Tab-separated table of C-alpha atoms in Angstrom:
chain	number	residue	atom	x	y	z
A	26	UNK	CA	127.321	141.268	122.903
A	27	UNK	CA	128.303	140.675	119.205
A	28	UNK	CA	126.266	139.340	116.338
A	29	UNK	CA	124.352	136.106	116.777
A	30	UNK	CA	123.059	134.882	113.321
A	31	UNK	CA	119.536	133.041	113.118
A	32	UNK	CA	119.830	129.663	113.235
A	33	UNK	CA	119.922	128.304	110.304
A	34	UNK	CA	117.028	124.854	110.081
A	35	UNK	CA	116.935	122.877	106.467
A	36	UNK	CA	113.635	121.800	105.465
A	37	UNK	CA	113.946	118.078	104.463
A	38	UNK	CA	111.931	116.320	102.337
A	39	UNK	CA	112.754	112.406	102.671
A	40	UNK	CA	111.400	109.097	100.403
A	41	UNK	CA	111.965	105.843	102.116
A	42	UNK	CA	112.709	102.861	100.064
A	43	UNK	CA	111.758	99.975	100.942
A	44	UNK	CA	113.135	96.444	99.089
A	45	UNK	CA	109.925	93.465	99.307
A	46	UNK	CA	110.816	90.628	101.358
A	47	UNK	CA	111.811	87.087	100.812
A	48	UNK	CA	109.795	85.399	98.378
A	49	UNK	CA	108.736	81.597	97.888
A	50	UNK	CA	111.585	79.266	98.531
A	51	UNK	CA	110.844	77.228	94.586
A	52	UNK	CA	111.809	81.354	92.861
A	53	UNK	CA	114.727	81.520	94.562
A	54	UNK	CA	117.097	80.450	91.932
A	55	UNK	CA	114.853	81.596	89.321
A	56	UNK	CA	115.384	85.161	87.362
A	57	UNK	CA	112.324	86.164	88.219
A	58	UNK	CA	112.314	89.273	87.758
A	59	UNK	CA	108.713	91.320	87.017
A	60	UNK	CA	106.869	88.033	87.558
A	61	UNK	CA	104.185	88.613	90.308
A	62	UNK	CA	105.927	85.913	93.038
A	63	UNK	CA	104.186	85.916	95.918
A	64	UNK	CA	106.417	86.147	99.555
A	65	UNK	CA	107.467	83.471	101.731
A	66	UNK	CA	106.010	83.175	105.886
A	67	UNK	CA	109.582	84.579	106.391
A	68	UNK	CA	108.959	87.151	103.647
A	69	UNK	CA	105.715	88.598	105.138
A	70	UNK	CA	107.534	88.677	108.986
A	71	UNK	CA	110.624	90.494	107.543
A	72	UNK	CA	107.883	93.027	105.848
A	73	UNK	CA	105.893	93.027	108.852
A	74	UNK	CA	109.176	94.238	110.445
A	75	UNK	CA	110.519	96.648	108.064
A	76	UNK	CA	107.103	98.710	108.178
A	77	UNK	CA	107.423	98.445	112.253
A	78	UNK	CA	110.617	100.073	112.274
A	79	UNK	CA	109.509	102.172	109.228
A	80	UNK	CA	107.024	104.070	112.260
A	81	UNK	CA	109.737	105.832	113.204
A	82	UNK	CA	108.892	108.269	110.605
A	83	UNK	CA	105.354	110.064	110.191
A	84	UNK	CA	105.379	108.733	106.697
A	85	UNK	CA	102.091	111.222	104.687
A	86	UNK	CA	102.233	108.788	101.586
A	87	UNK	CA	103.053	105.326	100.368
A	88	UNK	CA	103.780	104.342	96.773
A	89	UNK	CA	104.047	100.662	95.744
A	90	UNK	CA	104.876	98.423	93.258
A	91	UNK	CA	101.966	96.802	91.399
A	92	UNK	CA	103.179	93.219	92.069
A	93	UNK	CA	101.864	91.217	95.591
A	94	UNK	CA	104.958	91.013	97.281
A	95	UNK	CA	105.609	95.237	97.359
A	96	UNK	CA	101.937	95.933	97.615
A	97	UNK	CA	101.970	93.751	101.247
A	98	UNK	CA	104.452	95.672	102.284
A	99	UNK	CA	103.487	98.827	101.110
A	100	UNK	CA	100.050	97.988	102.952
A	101	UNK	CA	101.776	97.157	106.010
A	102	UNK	CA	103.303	100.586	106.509
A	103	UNK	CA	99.937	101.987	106.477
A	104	UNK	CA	98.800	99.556	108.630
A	105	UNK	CA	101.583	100.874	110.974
A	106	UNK	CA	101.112	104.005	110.685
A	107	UNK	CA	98.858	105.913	113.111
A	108	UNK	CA	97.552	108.442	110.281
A	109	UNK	CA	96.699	105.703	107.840
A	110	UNK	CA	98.512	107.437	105.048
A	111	UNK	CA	97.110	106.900	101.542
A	112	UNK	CA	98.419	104.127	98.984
A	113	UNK	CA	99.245	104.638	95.169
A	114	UNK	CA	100.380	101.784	92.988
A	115	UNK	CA	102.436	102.713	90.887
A	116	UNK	CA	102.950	100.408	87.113
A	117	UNK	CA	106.449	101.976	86.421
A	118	UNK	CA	107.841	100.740	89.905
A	119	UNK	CA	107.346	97.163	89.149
A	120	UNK	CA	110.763	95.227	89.022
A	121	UNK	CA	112.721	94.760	85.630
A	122	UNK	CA	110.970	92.635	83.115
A	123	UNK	CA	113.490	89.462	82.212
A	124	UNK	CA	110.746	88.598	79.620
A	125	UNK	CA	111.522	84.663	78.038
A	126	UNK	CA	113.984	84.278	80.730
A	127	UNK	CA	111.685	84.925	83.463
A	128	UNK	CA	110.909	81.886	86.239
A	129	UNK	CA	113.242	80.103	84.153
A	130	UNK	CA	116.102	78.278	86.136
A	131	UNK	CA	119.909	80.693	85.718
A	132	UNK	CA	121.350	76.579	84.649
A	133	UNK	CA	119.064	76.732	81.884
A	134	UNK	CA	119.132	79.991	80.443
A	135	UNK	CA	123.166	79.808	80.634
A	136	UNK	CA	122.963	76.528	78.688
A	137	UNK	CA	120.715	78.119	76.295
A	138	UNK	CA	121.971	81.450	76.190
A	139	UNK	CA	125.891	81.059	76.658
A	140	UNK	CA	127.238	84.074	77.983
A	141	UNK	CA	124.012	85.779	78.269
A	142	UNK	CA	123.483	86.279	81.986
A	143	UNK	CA	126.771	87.964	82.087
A	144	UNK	CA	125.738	90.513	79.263
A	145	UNK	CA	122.618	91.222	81.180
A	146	UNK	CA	124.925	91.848	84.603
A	147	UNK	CA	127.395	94.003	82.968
A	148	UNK	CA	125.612	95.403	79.596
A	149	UNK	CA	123.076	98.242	80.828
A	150	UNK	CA	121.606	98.578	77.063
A	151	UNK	CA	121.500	94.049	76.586
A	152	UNK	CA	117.657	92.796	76.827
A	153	UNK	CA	116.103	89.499	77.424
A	154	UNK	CA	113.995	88.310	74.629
A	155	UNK	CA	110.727	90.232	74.958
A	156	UNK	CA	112.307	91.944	78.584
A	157	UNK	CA	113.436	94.924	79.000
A	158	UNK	CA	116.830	96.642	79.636
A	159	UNK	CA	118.774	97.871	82.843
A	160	UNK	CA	118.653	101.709	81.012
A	161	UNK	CA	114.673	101.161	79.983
A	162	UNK	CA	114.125	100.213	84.014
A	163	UNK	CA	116.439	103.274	85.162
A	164	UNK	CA	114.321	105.288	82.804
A	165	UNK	CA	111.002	104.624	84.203
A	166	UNK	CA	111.823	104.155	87.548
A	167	UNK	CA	113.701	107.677	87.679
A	168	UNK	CA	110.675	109.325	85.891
A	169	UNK	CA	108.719	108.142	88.516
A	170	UNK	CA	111.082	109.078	91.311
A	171	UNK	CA	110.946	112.584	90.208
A	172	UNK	CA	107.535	112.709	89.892
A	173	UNK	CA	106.710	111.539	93.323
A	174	UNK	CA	109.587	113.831	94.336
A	175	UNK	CA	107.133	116.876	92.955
A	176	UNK	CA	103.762	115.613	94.314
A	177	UNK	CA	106.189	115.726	97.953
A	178	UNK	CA	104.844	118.686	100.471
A	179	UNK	CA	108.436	120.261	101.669
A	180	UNK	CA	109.046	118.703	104.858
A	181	UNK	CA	107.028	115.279	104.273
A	182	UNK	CA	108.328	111.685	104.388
A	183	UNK	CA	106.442	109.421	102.074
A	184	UNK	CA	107.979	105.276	101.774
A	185	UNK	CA	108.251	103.549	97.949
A	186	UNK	CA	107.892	99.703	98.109
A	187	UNK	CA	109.489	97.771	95.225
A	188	UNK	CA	112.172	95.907	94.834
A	189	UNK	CA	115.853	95.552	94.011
A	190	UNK	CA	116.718	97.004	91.219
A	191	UNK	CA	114.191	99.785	91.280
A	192	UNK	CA	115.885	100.605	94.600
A	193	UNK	CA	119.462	100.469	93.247
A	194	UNK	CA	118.256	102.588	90.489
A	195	UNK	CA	116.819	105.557	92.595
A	196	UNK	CA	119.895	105.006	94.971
A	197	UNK	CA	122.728	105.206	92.635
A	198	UNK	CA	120.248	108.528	90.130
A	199	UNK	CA	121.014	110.500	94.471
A	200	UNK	CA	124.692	109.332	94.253
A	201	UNK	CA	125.151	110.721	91.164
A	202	UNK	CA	126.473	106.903	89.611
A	203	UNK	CA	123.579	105.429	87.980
A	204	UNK	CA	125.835	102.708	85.793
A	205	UNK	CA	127.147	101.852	89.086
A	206	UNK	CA	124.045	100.317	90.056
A	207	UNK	CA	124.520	96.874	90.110
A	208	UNK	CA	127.173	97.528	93.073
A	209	UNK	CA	124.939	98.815	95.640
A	210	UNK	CA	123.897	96.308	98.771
A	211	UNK	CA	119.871	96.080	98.857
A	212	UNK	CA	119.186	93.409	101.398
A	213	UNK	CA	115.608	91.987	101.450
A	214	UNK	CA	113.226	94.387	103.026
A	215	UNK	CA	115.706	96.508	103.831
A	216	UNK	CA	115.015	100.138	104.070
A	217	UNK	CA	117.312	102.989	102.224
A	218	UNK	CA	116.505	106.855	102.994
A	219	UNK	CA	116.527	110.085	100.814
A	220	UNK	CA	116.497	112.668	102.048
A	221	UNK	CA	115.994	116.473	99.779
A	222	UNK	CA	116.932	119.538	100.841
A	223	UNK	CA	113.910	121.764	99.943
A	224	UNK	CA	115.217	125.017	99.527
A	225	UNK	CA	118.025	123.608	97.137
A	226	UNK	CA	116.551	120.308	96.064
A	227	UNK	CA	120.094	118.564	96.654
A	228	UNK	CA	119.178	115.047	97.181
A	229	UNK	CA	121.537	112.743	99.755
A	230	UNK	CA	121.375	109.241	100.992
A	231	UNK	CA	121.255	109.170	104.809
A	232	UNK	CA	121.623	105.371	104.730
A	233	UNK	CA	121.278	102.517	102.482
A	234	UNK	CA	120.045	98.896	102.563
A	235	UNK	CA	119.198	99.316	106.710
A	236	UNK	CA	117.767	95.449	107.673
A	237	UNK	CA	115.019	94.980	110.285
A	238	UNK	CA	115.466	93.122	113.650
A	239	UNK	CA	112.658	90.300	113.194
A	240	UNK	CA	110.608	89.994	116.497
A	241	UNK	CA	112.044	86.460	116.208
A	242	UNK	CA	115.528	87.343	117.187
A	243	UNK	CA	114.583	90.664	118.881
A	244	UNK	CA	114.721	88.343	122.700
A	245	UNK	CA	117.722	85.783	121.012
A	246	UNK	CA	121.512	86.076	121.213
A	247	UNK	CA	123.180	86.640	117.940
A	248	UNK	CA	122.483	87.801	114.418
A	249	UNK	CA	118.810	88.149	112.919
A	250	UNK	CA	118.130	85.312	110.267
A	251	UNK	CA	119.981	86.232	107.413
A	252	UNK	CA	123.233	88.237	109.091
């Protein structure tokens, strides 16, 4: 006897982000930045194993980044994905624009530019010549984040390939911290998961910057490459 209330069962309504993998050894120490750099062999295996463990999910749509190194990602989760979900490339998910400074050695710019790399770390509003801000990438990025957030079905799971700071960005806009960006983890190809209550739209991280287990080091003792 007594009262039993229903059950109460949330409806979520999750994006999976999803950082590009390692790119090509000579951009490493480069600012890169929006430059279209294509991935490394290890870069495509760690994307090849992000979108395996990115199965997990029934994922309905994937939205990527218009440079190569998100979109082989982003077409690797389809691949994965027994439904084939649909792709959409999306211009305003591209990573930050570092305009002049961009493929140009950090050495050089510093010697150039002195103190500029450390403006552009701590200074959300400073800009690159002919680049673009930290607030003009939050901007865009977020716009686009809510959008896709709309175009959602309640209840659906949908995965965003980009990059670093595009994931920071949408990452810190759920915590509530955007100028806190720059202090969240985002491995390469890690995966970070939102997840939105549909009935109040209250959006929470259920994890953040979550590495994949290469196939590599899936049979070998120790950390994956990287740890």
């Amino acid at each position: 006897q007594g009262f039993h209330p229903m059950r109460s069962t949330r409806v979520l309504t999750r994006l999976l982000l999803i950082r590009h993998g390692q790119v090509i050894p000579p951009a490493v120490d480069c600012l890169y930045g929006g430059m279209d750099v294509p991935l490394s062999e290890l870069g495509k295996q760690q994307a090849i194993a992000a979108a395996a463990e990115a199965n997990a999910l029934r994922i309905s749509h994937v939205y990527s980044s218009p440079l190569s190194r998100a979109v082989f990602g982003a077409e690797k989760v389809v691949e994965a994905q027994s439904s084939r979900p649909g792709l959409s490339i999306e211009r305003d998910l591209r990573e930050v624009d570092r305009g002049a400074w961009g493929g140009r050695p950090r050495t050089e710019i510093e010697l150039e530019a002195p103190g500029g790399l450390a403006r552009l770390k701590a200074d959300p509003e400073f800009r690159p010549p002919g680049g673009e801000s930290m607030r003009e990438l939050r901007n865009r990025v977020i716009a686009t984040y809510e959008r896709i957030v709309r175009a959602t079905p309640p209840g659906e799971t949908v995965a965003v390939v980009s990059h670093m700071h595009v994931t920071r960005a949408i990452v810190a806009h759920v915590l509530g911290e955007p100028e806190r960006d720059g202090e969240i983890e985002i491995p390469l190809a890690s995966s970070s998961l939102v997840e939105i209550d549909a009935a109040t739209g209250v959006a929470t991280m259920a994890y953040i910057g979550r590495e994949p287990v290469l196939e590599s080091a899936r049979d070998s003792v120790g950390n994956a490459w990287g740890g």
